[in-house]
PDB file of C-alpha atoms in Angstrom:
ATOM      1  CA  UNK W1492       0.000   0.000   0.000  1.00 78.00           C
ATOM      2  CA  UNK W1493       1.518   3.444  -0.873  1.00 78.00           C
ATOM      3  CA  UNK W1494       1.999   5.835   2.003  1.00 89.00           C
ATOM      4  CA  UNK W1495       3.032   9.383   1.772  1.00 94.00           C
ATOM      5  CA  UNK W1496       4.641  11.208   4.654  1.00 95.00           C
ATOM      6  CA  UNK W1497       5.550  14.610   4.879  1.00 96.00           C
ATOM      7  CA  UNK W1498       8.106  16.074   8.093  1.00 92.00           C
ATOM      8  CA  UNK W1499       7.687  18.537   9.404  1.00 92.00           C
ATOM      9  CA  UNK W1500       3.943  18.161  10.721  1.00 93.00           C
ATOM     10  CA  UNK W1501       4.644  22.119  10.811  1.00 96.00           C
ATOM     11  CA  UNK W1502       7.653  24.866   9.818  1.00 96.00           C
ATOM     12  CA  UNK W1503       7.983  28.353  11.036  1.00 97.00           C
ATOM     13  CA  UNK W1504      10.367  30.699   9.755  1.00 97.00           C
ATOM     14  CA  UNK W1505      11.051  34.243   8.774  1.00 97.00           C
ATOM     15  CA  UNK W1506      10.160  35.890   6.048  1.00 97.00           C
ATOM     16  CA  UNK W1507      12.557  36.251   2.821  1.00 97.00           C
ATOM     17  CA  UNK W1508      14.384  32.878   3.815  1.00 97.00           C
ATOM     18  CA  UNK W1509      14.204  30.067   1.677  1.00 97.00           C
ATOM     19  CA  UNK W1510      12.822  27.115   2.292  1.00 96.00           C
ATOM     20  CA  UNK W1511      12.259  23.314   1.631  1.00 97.00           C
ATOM     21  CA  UNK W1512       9.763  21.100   2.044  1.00 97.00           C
ATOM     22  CA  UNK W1513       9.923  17.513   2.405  1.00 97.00           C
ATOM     23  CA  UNK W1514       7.913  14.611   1.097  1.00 97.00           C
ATOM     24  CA  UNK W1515       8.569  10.545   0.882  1.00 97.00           C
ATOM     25  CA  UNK W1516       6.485   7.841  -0.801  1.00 95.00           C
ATOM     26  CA  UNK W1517       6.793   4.151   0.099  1.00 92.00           C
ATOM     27  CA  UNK W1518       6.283   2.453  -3.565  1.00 85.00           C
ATOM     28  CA  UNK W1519       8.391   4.190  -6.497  1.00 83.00           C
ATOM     29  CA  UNK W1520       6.203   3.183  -9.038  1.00 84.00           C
ATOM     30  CA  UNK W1521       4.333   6.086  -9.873  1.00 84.00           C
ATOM     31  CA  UNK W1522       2.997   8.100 -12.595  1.00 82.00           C
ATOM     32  CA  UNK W1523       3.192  11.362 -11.486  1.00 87.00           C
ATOM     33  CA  UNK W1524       3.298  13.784  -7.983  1.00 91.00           C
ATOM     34  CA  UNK W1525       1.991  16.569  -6.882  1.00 92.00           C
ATOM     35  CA  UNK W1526       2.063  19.769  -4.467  1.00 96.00           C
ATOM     36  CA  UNK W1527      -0.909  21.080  -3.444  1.00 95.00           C
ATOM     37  CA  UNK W1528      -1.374  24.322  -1.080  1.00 97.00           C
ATOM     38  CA  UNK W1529      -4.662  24.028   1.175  1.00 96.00           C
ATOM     39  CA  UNK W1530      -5.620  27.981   3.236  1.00 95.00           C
ATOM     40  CA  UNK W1531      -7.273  27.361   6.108  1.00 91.00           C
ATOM     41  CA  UNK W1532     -11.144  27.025   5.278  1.00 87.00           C
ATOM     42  CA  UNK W1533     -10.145  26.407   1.878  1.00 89.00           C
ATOM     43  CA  UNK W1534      -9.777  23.756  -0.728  1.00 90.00           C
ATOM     44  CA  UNK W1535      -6.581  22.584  -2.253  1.00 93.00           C
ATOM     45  CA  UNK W1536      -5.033  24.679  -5.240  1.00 93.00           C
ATOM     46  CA  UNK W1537      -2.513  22.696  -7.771  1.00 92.00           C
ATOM     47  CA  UNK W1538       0.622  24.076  -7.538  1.00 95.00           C
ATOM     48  CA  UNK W1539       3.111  22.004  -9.552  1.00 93.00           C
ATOM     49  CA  UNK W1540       2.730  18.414 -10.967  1.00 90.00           C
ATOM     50  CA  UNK W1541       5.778  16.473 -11.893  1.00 90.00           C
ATOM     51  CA  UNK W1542       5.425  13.312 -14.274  1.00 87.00           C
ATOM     52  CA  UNK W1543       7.479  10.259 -13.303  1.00 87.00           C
ATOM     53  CA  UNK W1544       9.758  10.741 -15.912  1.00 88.00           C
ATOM     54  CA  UNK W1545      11.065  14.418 -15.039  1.00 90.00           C
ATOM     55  CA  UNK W1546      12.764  15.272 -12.417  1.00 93.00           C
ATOM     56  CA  UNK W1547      11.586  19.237 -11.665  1.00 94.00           C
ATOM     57  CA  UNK W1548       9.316  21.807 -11.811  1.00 94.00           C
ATOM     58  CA  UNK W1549       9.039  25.583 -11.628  1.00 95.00           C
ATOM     59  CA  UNK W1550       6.392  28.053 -11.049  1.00 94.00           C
ATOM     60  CA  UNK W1551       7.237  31.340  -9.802  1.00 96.00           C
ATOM     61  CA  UNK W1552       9.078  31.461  -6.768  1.00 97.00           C
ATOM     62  CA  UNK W1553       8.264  27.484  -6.365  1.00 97.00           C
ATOM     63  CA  UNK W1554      10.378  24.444  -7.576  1.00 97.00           C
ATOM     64  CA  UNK W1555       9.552  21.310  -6.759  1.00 96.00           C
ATOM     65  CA  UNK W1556      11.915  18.303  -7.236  1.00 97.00           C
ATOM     66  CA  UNK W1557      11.543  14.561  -7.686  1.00 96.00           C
ATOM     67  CA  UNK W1558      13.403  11.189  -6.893  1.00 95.00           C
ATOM     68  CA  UNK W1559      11.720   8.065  -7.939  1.00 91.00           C
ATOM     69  CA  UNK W1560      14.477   5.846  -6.777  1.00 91.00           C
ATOM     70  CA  UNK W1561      14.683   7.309  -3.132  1.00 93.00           C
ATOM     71  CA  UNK W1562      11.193   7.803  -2.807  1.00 94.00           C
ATOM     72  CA  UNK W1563      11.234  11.380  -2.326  1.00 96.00           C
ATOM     73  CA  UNK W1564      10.256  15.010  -3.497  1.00 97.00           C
ATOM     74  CA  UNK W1565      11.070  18.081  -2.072  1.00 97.00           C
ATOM     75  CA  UNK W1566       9.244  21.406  -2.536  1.00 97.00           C
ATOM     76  CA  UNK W1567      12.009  24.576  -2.461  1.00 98.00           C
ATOM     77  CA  UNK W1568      10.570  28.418  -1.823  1.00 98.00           C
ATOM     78  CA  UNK W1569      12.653  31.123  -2.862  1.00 98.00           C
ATOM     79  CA  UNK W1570      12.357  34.439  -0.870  1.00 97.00           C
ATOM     80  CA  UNK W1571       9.574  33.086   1.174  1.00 97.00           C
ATOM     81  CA  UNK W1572       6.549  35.695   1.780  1.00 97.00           C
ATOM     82  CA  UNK W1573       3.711  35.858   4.936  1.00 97.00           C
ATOM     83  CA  UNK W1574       1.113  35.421   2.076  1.00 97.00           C
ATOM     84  CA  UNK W1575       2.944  31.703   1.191  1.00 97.00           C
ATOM     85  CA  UNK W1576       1.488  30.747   4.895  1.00 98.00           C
ATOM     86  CA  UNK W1577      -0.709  28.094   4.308  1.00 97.00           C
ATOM     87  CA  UNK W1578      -0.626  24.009   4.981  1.00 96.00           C
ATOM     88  CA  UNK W1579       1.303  22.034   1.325  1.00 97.00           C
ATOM     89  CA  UNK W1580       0.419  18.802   0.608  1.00 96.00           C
ATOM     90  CA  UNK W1581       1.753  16.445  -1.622  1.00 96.00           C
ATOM     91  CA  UNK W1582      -0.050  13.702  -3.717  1.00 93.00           C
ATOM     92  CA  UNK W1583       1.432  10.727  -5.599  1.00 91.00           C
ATOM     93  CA  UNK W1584      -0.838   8.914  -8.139  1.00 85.00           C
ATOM     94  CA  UNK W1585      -0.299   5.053  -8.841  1.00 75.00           C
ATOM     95  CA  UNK W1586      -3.103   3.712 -10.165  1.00 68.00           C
ATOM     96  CA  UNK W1587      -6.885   2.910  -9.249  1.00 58.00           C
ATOM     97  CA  UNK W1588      -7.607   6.484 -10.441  1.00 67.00           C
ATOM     98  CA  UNK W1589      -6.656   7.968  -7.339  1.00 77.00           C
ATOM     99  CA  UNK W1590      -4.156  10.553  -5.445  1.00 86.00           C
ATOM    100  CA  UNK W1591      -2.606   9.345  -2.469  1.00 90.00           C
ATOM    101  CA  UNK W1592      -1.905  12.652  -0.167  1.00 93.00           C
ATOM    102  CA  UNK W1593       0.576  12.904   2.738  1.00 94.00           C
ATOM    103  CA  UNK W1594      -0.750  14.805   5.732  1.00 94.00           C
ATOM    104  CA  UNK W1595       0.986  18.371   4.699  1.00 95.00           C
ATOM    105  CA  UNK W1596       3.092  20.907   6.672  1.00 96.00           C
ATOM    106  CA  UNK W1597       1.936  23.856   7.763  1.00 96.00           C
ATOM    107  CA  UNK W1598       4.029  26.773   6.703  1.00 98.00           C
ATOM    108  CA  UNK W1599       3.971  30.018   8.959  1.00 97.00           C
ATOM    109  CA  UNK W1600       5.636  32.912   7.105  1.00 97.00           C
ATOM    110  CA  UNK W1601       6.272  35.713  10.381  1.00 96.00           C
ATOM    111  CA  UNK W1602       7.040  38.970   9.174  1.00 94.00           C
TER     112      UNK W1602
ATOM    113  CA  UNK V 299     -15.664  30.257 -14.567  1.00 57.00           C
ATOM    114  CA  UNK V 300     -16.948  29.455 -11.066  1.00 71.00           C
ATOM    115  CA  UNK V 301     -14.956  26.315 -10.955  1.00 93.00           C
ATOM    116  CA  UNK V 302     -16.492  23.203  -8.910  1.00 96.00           C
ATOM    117  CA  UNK V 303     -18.823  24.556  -6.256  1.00 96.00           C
ATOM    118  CA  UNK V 304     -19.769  22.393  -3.353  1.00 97.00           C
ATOM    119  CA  UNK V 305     -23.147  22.529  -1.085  1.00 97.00           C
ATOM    120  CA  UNK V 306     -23.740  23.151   1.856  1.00 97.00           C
ATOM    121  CA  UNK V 307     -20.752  24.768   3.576  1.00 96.00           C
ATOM    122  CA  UNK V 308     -21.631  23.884   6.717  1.00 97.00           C
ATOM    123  CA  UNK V 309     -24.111  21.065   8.153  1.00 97.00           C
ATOM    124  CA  UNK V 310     -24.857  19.362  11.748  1.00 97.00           C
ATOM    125  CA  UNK V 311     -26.749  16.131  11.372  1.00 97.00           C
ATOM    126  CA  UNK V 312     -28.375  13.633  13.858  1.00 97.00           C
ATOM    127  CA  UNK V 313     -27.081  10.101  13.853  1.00 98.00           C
ATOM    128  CA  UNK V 314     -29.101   8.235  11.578  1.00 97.00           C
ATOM    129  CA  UNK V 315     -30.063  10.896   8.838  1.00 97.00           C
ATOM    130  CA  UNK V 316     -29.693  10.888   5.667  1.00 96.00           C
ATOM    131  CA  UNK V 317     -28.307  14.070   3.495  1.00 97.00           C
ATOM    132  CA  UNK V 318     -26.801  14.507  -0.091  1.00 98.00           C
ATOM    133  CA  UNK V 319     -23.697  16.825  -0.679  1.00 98.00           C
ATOM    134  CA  UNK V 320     -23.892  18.524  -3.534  1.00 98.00           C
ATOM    135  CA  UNK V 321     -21.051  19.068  -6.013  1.00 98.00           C
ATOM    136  CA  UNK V 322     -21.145  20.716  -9.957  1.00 98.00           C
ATOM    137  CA  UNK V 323     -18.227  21.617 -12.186  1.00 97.00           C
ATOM    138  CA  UNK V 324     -18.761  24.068 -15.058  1.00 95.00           C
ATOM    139  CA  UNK V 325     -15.293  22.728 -17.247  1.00 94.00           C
ATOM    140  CA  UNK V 326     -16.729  20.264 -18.552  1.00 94.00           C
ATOM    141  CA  UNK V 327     -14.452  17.661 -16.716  1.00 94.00           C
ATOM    142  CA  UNK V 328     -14.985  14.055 -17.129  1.00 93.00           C
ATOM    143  CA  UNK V 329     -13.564  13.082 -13.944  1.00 93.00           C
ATOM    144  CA  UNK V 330     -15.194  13.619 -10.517  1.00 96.00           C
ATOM    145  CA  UNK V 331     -14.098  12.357  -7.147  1.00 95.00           C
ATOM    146  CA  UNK V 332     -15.097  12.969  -3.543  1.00 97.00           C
ATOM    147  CA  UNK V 333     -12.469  12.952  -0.883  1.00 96.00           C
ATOM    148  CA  UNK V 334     -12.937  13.520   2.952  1.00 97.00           C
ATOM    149  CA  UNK V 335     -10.076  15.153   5.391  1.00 96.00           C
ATOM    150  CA  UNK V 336      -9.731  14.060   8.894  1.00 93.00           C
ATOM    151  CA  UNK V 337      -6.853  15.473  11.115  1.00 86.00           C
ATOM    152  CA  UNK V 338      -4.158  12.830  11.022  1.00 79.00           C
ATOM    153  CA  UNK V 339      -5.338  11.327   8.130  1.00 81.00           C
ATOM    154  CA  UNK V 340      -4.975  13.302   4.984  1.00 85.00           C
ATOM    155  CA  UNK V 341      -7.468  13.241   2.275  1.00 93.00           C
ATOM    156  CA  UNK V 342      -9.194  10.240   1.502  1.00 93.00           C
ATOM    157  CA  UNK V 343     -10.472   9.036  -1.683  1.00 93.00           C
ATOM    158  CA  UNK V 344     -14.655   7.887  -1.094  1.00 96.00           C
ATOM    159  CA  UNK V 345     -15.764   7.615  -4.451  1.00 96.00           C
ATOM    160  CA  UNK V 346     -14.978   8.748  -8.063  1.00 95.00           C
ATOM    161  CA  UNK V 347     -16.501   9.124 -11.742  1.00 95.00           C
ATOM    162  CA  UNK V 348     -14.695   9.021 -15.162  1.00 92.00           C
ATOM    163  CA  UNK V 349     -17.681   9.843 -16.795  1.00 93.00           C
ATOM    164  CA  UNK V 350     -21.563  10.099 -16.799  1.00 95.00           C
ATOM    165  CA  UNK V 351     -22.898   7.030 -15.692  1.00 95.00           C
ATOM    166  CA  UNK V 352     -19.931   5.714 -14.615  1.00 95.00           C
ATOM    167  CA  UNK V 353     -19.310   5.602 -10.676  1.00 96.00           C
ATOM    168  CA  UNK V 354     -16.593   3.506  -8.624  1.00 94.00           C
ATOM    169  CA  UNK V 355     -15.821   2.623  -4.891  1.00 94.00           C
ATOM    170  CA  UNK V 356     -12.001   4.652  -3.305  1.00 92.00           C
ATOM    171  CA  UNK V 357     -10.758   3.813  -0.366  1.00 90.00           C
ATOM    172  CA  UNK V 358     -13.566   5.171   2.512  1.00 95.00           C
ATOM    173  CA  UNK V 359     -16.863   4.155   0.437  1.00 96.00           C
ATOM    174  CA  UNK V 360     -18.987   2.451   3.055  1.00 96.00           C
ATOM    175  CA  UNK V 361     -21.523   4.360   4.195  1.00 96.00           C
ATOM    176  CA  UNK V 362     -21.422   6.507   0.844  1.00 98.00           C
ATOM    177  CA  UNK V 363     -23.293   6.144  -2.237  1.00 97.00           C
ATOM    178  CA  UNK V 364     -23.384   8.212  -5.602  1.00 98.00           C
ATOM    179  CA  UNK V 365     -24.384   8.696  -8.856  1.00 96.00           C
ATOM    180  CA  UNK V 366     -23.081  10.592 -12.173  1.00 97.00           C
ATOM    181  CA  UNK V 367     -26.253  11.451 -14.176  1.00 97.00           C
ATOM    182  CA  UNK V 368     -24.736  14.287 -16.096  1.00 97.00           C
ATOM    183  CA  UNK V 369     -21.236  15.450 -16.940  1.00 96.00           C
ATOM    184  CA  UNK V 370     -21.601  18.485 -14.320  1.00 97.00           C
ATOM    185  CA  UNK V 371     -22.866  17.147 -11.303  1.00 98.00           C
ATOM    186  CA  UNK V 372     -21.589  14.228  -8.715  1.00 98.00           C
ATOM    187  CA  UNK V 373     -23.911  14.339  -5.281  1.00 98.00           C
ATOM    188  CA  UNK V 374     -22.711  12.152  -2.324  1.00 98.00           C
ATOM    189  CA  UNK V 375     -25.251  11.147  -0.294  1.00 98.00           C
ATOM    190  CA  UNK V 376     -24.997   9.648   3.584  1.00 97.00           C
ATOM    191  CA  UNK V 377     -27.678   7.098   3.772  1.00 92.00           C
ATOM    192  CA  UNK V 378     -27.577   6.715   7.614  1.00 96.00           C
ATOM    193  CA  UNK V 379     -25.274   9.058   9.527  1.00 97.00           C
ATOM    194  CA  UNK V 380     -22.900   8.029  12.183  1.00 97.00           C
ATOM    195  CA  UNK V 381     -20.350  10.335  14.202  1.00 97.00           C
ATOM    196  CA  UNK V 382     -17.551   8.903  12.343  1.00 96.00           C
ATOM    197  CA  UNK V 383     -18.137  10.915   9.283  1.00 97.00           C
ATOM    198  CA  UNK V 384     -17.955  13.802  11.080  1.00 97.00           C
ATOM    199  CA  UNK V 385     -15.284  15.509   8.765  1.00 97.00           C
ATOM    200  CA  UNK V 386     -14.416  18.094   5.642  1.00 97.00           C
ATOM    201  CA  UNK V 387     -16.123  16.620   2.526  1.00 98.00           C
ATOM    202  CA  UNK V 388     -14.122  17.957  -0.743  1.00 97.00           C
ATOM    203  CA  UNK V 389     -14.930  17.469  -4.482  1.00 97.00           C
ATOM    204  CA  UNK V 390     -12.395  17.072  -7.096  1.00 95.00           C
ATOM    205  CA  UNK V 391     -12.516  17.250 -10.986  1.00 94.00           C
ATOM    206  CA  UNK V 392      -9.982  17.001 -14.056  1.00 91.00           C
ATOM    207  CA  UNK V 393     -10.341  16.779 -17.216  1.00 88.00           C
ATOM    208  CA  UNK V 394      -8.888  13.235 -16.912  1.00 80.00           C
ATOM    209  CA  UNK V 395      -8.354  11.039 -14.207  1.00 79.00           C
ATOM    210  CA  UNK V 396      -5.059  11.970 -12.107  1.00 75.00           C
ATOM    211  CA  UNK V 397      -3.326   8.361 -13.319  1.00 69.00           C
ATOM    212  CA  UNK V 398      -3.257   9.851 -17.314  1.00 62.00           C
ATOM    213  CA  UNK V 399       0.210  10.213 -18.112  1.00 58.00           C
ATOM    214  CA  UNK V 400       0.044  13.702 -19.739  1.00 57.00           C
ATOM    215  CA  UNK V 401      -1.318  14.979 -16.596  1.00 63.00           C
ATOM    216  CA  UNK V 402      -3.633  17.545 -15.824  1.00 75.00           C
ATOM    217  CA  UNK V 403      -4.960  20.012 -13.297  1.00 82.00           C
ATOM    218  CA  UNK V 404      -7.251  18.852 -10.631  1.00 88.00           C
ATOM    219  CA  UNK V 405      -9.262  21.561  -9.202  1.00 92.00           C
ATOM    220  CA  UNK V 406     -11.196  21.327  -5.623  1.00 94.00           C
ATOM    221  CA  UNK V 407     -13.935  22.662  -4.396  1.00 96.00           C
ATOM    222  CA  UNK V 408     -14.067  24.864  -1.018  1.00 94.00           C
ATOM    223  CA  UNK V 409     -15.166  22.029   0.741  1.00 96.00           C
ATOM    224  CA  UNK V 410     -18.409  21.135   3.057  1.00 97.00           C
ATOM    225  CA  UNK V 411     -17.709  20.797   7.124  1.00 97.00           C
ATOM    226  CA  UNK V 412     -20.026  18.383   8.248  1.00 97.00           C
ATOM    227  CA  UNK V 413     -20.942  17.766  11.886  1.00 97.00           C
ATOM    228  CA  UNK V 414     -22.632  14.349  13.252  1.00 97.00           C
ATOM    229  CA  UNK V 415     -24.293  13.971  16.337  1.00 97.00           C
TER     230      UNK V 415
END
């Protein structure tokens, strides 16, 4: 069974640093991952999906990396900013037409 | 656009009620799904649609039933509630279902807090 885990439960830093976070997946036969950021109240918003075949993506301010072999992706902020305060979740799809979603992080931004 | 809107926001049943969630899409996605979020637990696939007409069981589906009589709309209905699905109900649709290789945005709806008791 596939089983996504993301560490730190929660992160707190000052603005303008950079930042990673961290997620790990248990079966590295996947088709594709992705990060998801979830405001409180809120649904989730896509943020970057990677296939299985690359390795990155960018958005913005936002790269996100992968490692099939390891099991692991990391999501990097550049410059981070009190409005990127918000709980990021990551989702690997397998099959069974489903995403499998690690718990998240919650990222506070303090000004 | 408004995206895929979810109803109600907020509702407190009594054990043993029934209720229907109601979610529509206006992007003419094919795929539908219905997750539910519990703290510790992460979202949770209950059902999910590749099409009208076309409905299948995730991984939370008992005590959950739906149907997919048009391309817009995917209700999930409680046929007897119990305090355990007290949670935050969220719909989901793509274009294509999240396993397609290309890949494709999944969008989510703002979600519906329900409360059993």
């Amino acid at each position: 069974k596939q089983e996504v885990t993301q560490i730190p439960a929660a992160l707190s830093v000052p603005e303008g640093e950079n930042l990673v976070l961290n997620c790990s997946f248990t079966d590295s036969a996947i088709y594709n991952l992705q990060w998801f950021r979830q405001d409180p109240g809120k649904g989730l918003t896509s943020l970057l999906l990677i296939q299985s075949s690359q390795r990155e993506q960018t958005s913005g301010r936002l790269n996100a990396s992968l490692d099939k072999s390891s099991g692991r992706s990391t999501l990097y902020i550049a410059a981070s900013q009190p409005g990127d305060s918000a709980t990021y979740l990551c989702a690997v799809t397998r099959g069974a037409q489903k995403l499998v979603f690690g718990q998240g992080t919650r990222l506070t931004i303090n000004p | 656009n408004a995206g895929v809107t979810q109803t109600p926001k907020f509702q407190v049943l009594k054990t043993g009620q029934s209720m229907t969630l109601q979610c529509a899409q206006d992007m003419n996605h094919e795929y539908m799904s219905w997750y539910r979020q519990d703290p510790g637990m992460g979202l949770r696939l209950i059902h999910y649609s590749v099409g009208a007409g076309i409905t299948d069981q995730g991984e939370v589906p008992n005590g959950y039933n739906v149907s997919r009589s048009t391309t817009e709309d995917f209700p999930l209905r409680l046929l007897s509630a119990a305090p355990s699905q007290t949670s935050v109900y969220f719909c989901a649709s793509s274009y294509t279902p999240p396993t397609f290789h290309s890949g494709n945005t999944i969008y989510f709806g703002e979600g519906s807090w329900l409360t059993v008791v």
